[in-house]
Short mmCIF file of C-alpha atoms in Angstrom, two decimals:
data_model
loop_
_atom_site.label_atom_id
_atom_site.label_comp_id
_atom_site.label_asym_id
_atom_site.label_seq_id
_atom_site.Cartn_x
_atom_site.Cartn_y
_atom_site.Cartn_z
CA UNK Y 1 118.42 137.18 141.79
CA UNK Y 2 117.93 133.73 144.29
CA UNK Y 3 120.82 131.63 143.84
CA UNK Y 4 120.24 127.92 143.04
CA UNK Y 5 119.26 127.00 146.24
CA UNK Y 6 115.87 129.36 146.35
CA UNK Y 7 115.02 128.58 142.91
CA UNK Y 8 115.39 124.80 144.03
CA UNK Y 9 113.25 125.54 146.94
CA UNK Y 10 110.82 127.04 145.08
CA UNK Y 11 110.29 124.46 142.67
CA UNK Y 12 110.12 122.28 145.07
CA UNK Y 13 106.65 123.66 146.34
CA UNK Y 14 105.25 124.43 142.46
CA UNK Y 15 106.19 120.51 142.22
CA UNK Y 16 104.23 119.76 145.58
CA UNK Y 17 101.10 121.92 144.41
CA UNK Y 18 101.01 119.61 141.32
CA UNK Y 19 101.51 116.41 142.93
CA UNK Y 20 97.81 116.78 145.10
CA UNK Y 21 96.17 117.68 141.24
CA UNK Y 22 97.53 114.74 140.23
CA UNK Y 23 94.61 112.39 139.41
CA UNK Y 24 92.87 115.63 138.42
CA UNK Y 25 95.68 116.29 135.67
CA UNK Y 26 95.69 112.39 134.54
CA UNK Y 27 91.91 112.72 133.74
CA UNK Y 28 92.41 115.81 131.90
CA UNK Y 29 95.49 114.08 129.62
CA UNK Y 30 93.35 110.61 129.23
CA UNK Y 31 90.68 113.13 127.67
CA UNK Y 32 92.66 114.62 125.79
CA UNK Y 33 94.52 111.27 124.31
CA UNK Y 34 90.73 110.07 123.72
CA UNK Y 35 90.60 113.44 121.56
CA UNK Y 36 93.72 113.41 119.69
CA UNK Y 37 95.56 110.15 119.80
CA UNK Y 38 92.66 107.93 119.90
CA UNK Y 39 94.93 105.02 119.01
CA UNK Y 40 96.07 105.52 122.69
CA UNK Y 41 92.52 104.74 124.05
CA UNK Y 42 91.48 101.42 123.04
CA UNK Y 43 87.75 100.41 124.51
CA UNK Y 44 88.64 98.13 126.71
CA UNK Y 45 88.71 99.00 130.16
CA UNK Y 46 92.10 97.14 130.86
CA UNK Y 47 93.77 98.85 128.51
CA UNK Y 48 92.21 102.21 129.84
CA UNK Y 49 93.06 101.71 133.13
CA UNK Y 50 96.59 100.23 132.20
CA UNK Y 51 97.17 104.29 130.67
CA UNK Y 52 95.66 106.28 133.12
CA UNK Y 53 97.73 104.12 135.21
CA UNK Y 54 101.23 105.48 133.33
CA UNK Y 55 100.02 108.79 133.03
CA UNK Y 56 99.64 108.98 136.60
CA UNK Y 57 103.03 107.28 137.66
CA UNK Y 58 104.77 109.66 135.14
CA UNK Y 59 103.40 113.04 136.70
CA UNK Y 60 104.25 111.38 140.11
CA UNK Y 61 107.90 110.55 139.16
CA UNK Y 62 108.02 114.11 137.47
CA UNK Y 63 106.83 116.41 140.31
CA UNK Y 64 108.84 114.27 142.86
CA UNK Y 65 112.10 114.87 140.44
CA UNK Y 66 111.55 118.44 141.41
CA UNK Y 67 110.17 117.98 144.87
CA UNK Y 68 113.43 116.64 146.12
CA UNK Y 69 115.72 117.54 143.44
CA UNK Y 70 116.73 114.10 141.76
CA UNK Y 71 118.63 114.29 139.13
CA UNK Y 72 116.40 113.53 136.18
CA UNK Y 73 119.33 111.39 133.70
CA UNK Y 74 119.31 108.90 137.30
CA UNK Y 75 115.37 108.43 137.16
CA UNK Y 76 113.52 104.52 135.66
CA UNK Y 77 110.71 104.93 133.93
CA UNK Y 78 107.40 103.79 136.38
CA UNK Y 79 107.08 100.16 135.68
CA UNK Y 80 103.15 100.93 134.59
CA UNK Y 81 104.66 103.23 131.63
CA UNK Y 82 106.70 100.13 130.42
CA UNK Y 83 104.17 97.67 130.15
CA UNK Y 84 101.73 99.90 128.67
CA UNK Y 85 104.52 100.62 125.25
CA UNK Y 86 104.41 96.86 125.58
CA UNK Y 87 100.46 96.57 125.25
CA UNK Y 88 100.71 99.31 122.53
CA UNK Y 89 103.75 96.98 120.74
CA UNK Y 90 100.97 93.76 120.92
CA UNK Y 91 98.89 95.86 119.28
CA UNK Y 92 100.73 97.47 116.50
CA UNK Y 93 99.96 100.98 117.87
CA UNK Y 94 102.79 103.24 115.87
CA UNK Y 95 105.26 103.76 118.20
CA UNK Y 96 105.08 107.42 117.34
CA UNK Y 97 101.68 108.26 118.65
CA UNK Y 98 103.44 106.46 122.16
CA UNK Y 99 106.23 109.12 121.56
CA UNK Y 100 103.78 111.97 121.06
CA UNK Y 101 101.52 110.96 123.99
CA UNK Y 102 104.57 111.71 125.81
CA UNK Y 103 105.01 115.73 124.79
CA UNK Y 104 101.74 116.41 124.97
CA UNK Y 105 101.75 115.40 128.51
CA UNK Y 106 104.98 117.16 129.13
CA UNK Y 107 102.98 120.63 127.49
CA UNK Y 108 99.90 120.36 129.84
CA UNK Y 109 101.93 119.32 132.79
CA UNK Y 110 104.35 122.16 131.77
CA UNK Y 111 101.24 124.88 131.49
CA UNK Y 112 99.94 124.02 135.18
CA UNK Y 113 103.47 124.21 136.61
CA UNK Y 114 103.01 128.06 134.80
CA UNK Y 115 99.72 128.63 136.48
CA UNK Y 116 101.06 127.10 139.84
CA UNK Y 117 104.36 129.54 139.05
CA UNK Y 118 102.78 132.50 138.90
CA UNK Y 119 100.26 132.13 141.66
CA UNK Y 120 103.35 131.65 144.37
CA UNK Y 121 105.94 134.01 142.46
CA UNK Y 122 105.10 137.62 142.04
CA UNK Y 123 108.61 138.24 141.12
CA UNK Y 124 109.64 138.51 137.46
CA UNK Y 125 113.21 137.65 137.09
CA UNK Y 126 112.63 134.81 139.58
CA UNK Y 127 109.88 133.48 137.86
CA UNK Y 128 112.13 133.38 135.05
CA UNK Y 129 114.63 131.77 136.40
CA UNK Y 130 111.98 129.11 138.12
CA UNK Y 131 110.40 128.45 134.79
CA UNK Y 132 114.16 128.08 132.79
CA UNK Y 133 114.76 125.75 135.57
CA UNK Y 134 111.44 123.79 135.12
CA UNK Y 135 111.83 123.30 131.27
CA UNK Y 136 115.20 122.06 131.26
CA UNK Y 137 114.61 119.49 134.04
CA UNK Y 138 111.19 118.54 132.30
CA UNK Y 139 112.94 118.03 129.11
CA UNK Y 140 115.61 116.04 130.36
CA UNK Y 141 113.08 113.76 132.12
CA UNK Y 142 111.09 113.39 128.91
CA UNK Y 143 114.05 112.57 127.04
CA UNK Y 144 115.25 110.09 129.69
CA UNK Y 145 111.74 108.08 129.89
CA UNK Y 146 110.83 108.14 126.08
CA UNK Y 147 114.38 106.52 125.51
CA UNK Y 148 113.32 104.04 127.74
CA UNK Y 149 109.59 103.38 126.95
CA UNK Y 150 110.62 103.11 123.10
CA UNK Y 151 112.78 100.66 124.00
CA UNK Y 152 110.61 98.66 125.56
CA UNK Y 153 108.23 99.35 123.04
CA UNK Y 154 110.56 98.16 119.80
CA UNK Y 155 111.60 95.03 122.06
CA UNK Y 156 107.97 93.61 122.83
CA UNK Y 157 107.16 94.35 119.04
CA UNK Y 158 110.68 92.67 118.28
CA UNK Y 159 109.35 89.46 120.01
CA UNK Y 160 105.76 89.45 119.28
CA UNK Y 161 106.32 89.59 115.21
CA UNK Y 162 108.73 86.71 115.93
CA UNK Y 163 106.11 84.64 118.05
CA UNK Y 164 103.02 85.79 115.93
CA UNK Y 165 105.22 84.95 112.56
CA UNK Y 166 106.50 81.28 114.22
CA UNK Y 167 102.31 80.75 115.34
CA UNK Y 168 101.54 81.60 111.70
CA UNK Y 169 103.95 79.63 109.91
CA UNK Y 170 103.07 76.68 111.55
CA UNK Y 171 99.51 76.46 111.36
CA UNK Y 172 100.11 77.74 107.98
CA UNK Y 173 102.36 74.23 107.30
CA UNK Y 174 99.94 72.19 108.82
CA UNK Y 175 97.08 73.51 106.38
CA UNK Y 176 99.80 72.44 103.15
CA UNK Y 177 100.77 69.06 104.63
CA UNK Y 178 97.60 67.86 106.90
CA UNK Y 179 94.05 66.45 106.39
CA UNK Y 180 91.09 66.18 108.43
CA UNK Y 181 91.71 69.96 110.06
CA UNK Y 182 89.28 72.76 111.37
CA UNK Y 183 89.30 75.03 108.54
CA UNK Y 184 87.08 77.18 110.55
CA UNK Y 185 89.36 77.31 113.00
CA UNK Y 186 92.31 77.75 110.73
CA UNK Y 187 90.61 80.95 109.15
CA UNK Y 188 89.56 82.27 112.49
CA UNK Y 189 93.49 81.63 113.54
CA UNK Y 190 95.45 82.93 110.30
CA UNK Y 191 92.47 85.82 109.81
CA UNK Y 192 92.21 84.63 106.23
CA UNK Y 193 89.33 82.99 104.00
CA UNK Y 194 90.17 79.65 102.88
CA UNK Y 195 87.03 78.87 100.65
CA UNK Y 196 87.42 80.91 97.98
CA UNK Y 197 89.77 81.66 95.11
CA UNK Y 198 93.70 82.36 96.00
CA UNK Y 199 96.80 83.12 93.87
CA UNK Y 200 99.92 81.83 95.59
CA UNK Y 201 103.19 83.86 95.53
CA UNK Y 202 107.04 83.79 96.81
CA UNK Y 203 107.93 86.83 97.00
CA UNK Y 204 111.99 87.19 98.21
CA UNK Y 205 115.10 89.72 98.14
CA UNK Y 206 117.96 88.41 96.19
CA UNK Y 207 120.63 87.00 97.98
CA UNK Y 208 123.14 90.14 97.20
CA UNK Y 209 120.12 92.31 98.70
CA UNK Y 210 120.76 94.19 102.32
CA UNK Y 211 117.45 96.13 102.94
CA UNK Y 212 117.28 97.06 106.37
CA UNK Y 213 113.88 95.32 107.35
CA UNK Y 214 113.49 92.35 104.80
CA UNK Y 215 110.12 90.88 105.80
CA UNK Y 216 108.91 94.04 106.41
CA UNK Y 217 109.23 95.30 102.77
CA UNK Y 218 108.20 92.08 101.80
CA UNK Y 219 104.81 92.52 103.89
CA UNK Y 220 104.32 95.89 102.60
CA UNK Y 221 105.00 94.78 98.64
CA UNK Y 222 102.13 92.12 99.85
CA UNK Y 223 99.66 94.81 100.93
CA UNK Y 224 100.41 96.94 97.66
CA UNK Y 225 99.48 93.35 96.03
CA UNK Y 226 96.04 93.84 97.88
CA UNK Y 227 95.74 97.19 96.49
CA UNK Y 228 96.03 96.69 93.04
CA UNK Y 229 95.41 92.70 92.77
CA UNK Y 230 92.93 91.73 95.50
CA UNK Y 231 90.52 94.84 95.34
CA UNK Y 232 91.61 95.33 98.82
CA UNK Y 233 90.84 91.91 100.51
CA UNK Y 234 93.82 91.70 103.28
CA UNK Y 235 96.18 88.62 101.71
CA UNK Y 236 97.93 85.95 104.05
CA UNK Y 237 101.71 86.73 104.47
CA UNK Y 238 104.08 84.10 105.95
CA UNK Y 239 107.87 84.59 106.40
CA UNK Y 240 109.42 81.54 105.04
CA UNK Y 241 112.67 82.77 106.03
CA UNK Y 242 114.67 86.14 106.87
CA UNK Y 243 114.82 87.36 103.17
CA UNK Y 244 111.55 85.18 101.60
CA UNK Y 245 108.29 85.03 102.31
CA UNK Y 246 104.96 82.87 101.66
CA UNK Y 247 101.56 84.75 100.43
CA UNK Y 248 98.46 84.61 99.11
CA UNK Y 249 95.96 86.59 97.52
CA UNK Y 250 91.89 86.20 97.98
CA UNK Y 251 90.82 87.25 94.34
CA UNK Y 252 87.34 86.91 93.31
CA UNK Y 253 87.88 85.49 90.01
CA UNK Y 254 90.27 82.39 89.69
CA UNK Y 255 92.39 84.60 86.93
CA UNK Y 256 96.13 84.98 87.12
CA UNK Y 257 96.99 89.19 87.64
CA UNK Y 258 98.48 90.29 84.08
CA UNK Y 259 102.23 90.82 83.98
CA UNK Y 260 101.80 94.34 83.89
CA UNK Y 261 99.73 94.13 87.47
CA UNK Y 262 103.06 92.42 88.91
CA UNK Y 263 105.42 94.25 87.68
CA UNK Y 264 103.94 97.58 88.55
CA UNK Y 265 103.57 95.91 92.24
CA UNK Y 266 107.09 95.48 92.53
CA UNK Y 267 108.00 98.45 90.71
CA UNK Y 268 109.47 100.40 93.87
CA UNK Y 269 111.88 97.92 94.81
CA UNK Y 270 114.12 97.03 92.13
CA UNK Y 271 115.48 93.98 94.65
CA UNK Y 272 112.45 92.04 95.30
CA UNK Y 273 111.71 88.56 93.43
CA UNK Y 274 108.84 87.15 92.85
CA UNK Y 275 107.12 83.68 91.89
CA UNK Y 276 103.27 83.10 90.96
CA UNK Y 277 101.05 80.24 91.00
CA UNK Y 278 97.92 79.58 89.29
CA UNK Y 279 94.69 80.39 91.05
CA UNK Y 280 93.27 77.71 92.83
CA UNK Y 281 89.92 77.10 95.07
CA UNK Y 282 89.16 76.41 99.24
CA UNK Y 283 91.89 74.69 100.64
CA UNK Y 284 92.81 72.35 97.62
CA UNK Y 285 93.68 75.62 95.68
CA UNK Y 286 95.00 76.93 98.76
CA UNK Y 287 98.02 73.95 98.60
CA UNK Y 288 98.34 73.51 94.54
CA UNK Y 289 99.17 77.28 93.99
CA UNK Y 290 102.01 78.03 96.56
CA UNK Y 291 103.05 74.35 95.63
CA UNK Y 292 103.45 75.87 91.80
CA UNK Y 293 104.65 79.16 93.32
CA UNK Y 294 107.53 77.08 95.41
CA UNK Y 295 108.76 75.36 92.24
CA UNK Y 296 109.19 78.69 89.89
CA UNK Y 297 110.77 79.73 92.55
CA UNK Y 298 113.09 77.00 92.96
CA UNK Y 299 113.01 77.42 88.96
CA UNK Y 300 114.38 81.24 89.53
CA UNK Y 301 116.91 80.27 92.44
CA UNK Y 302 118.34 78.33 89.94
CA UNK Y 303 118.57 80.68 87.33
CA UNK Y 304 120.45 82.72 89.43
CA UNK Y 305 120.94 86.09 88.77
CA UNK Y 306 120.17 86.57 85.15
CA UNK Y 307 116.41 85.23 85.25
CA UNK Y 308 113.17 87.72 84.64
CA UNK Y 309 112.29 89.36 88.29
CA UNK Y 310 109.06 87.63 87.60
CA UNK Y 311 107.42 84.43 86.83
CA UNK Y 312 104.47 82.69 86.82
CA UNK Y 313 103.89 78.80 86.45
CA UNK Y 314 101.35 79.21 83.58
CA UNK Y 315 105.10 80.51 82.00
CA UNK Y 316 107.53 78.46 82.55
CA UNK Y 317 105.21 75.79 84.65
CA UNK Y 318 107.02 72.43 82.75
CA UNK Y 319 110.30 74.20 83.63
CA UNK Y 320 109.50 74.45 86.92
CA UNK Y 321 108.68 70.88 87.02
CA UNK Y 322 112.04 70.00 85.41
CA UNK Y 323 114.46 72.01 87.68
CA UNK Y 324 113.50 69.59 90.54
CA UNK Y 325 115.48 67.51 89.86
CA UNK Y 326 118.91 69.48 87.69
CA UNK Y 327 120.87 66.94 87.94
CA UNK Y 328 118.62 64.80 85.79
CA UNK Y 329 117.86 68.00 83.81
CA UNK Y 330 121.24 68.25 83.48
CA UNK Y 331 121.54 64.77 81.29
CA UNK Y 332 118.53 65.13 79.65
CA UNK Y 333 119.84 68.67 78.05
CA UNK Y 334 123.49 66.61 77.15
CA UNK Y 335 121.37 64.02 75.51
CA UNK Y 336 119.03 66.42 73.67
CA UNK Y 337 121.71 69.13 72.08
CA UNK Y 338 125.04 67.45 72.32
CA UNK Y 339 127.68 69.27 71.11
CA UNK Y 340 125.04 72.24 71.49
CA UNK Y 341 125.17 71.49 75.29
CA UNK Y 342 128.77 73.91 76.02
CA UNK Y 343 128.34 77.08 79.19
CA UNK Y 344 130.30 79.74 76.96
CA UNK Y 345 129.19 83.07 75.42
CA UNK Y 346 129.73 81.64 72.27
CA UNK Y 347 127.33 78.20 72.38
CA UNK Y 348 125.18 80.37 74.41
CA UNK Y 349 124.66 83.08 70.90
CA UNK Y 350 124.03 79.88 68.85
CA UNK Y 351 121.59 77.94 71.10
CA UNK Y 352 119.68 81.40 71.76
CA UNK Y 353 119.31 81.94 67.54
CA UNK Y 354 118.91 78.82 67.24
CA UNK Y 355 115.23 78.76 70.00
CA UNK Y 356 114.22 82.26 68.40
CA UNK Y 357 114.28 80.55 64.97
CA UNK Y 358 112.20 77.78 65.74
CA UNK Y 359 109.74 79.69 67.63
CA UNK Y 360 109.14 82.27 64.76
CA UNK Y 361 108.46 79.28 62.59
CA UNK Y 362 111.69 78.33 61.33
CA UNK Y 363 111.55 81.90 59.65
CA UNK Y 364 114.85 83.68 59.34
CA UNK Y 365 113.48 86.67 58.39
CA UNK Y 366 111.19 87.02 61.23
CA UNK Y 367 114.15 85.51 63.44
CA UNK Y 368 116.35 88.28 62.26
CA UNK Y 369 114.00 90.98 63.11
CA UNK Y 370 113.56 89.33 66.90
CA UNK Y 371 117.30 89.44 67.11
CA UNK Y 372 118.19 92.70 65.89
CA UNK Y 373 120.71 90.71 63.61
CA UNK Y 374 120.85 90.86 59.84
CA UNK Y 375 119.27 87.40 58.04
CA UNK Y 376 122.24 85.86 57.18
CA UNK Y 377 123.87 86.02 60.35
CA UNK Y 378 120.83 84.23 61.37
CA UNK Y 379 121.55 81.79 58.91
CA UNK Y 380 125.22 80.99 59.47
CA UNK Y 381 124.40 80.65 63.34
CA UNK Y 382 121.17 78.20 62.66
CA UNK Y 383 123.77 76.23 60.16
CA UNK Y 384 126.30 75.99 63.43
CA UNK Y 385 123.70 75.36 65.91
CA UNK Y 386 122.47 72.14 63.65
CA UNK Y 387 126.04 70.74 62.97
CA UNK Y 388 126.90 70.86 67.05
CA UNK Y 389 122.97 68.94 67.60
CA UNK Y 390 124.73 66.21 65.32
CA UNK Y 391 121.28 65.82 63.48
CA UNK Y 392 118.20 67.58 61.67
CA UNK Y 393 115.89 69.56 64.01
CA UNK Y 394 113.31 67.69 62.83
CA UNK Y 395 113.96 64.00 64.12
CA UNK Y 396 112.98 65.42 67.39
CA UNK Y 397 112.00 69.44 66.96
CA UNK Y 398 109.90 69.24 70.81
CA UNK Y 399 112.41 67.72 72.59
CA UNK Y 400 115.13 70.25 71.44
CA UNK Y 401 112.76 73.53 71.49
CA UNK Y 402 112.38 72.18 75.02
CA UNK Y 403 116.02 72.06 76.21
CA UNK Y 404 117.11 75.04 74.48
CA UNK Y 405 114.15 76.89 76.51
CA UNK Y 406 115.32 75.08 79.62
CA UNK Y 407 118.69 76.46 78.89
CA UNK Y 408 117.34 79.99 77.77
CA UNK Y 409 115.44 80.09 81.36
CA UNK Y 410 118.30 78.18 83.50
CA UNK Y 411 121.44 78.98 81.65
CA UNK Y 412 124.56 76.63 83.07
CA UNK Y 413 122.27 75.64 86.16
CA UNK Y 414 121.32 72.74 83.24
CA UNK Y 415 124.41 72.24 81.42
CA UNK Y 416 127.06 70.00 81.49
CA UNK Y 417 129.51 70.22 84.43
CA UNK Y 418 132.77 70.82 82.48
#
């Protein structure tokens, strides 16, 4: 059996063998990218070149690894392999096919170092040993160069969301707050139809939320919204900030999706929030439904916790419009239902029989059967609720169905600081 040296030395010229087929063997792997990672080959030509160029760098750096026996954990990835995972990043190439690219090379580079082996070596055993020797160092090269390409790869995609979201987001703003622009230019910036129909949403994660990639759930909850809501049309999405984000959907009729369309959108991520606006057309629409979407979800950040996962303006649009200002809200509800006006359980029980009542029609039969309660607990409650308001229902019946919604939707973001 050769001892470490001779299988070194022979190596060595297996390596050199491979290193004048070079250009031959980059051709061969570009073909066979083209064939099955065709993500890898994009048409044009700098791109192409840019890949055969770290193909070709690679096998160089690998056969001279072996040619002069450098240890493979010491070896930098060739500066062409870098800045083509960066192109791919740019791109939004899956980093995976980049990783895969990568072993397939390593096989067909691997199968010619076989060929090369066992046209110099006529031995067996050292064969063997040769071709041990070969995989390990291959492997370890590999391993060394993906670590480093992937790197590269999840940094330039790091800063190119960041840049593309910022670019975005601003033109974005300037289409909400600006006259006189290019709207031809705007669509052919944001990749999105302005004249048309759109529904606005916020979509967020609440604040006790830690999903590992925020936005990007949030972006992929926005394509599922083009799935089922947009019959596939590609929706704007906008990060607002690192747990909220800005869309909106194309839709071909100016109709508001059904309750069950949203809630089955959100349906695999029990953390996500969301706010709707009502449709609105070409760039007028475009503002006046995220403008209603912003408010409900002002309306919800109020709320807090305990409000409904989803809303929608034509719901709880006057709301919305009230909870801009709570602090005025605030007075308004004191005002309305007085004594009525208390942040405990037990004020809360009253004022909530008290808005079921009215809205079945003063019935407290029908009330009852709402509240799971028996009629004259309904009755005793309604009796307590109308002593507190100081007054009959009926000297101003809107103005207290109103505030005891208000309260039923905001809770103590609208009552009295005690």
């Amino acid at each position: 059996m050769e001892d470490a040296a001779g299988r070194s030395d022979r190596l060595s010229r297996i390596a050199a063998a491979l290193n004048e087929r070079a250009a031959e063997v980059t051709a061969e792997l570009v073909s066979l990218y083209e064939k099955e990672l065709p993500h890898l080959v994009h048409d044009d030509e700098g791109m192409v070149s840019l890949l055969s160029a770290s193909v070709y760098q690679n096998i160089d750096t690998a056969v001279r690894i072996f040619m002069h026996g450098i240890d493979p954990a010491r070896v930098e990835a060739p500066a062409a392999a870098l800045e083509y995972a960066r192109r791919l990043a740019q791109r939004g190439t899956p980093v995976v096919d980049l990783i895969r690219a990568y072993y397939l090379g390593q096989m067909a580079v691997l199968e010619q170092a076989i060929d090369e082996g066992i046209r110099q070596i006529h031995e067996v055993d050292v064969l063997g040993a040769a071709l041990r020797d070969a995989l390990s160092g291959a492997f370890a090269f590999i391993d060394r160069v993906t670590q480093q390409v992937v790197t590269a790869y999840e940094e330039e995609r790091d800063n190119w969301l960041l840049n593309r979201s910022a670019v975005r987001a601003a033109r974005v703003r300037a289409l909400l707050d600006e006259d006189g622009l290019d709207i031809g230019a705007s669509e052919a910036a944001l990749g999105y139809r302005l004249r048309g129909n759109h529904v606005g949403l916020v979509v967020w994660y609440a604040d006790t939320a830690h999903p590992i990639d925020p936005l990007a759930g949030l972006e992929a909850l926005a394509g599922r919204f083009s799935e089922q809501l947009a019959r596939d049309a590609r929706p704007l999405f906008v990060p607002n900030d690192e747990l909220c984000a800005w869309v909106w959907l194309p839709v071909r009729e100016p109709q508001v999706p059904t309750a069950e369309q949203l809630e089955r959108a959100i349906a695999g991520d029990a953390d996500v929030r969301l706010a709707v606006g009502d449709p609105g057309r070409d760039l007028e629409g475009f503002r006046r439904t995220h403008r209603q979407a912003a408010r409900v979800h002002a309306l919800a950040v109020a709320a807090g916790k305990g409000c409904d996962r989803v809303l929608a303006f034509r719901d709880v649009g006057a709301f919305a419009l009230m909870a801009s200002d709570l602090s005025a809200a605030r007075m308004w509800v004191e005002d309305t239902l007085r004594g009525l006006a208390v942040d405990d359980d037990q004020h809360e029980r009253l004022r909530e029989t008290l808005r079921v009542f009215l809205a079945t029609g003063s019935s407290y039969t029908a009330a009852a059967a709402r509240l799971l309660m028996h009629k004259n607990s309904v009755q005793y409650r309604v009796r307590k609720a109308q002593e507190l308001l100081g007054r009959p229902v009926s000297d101003n019946r809107l103005d207290v169905e109103l505030a005891l919604n208000l309260c039923h939707r905001l809770g103590g973001a609208v009552l009295p600081r005690r």
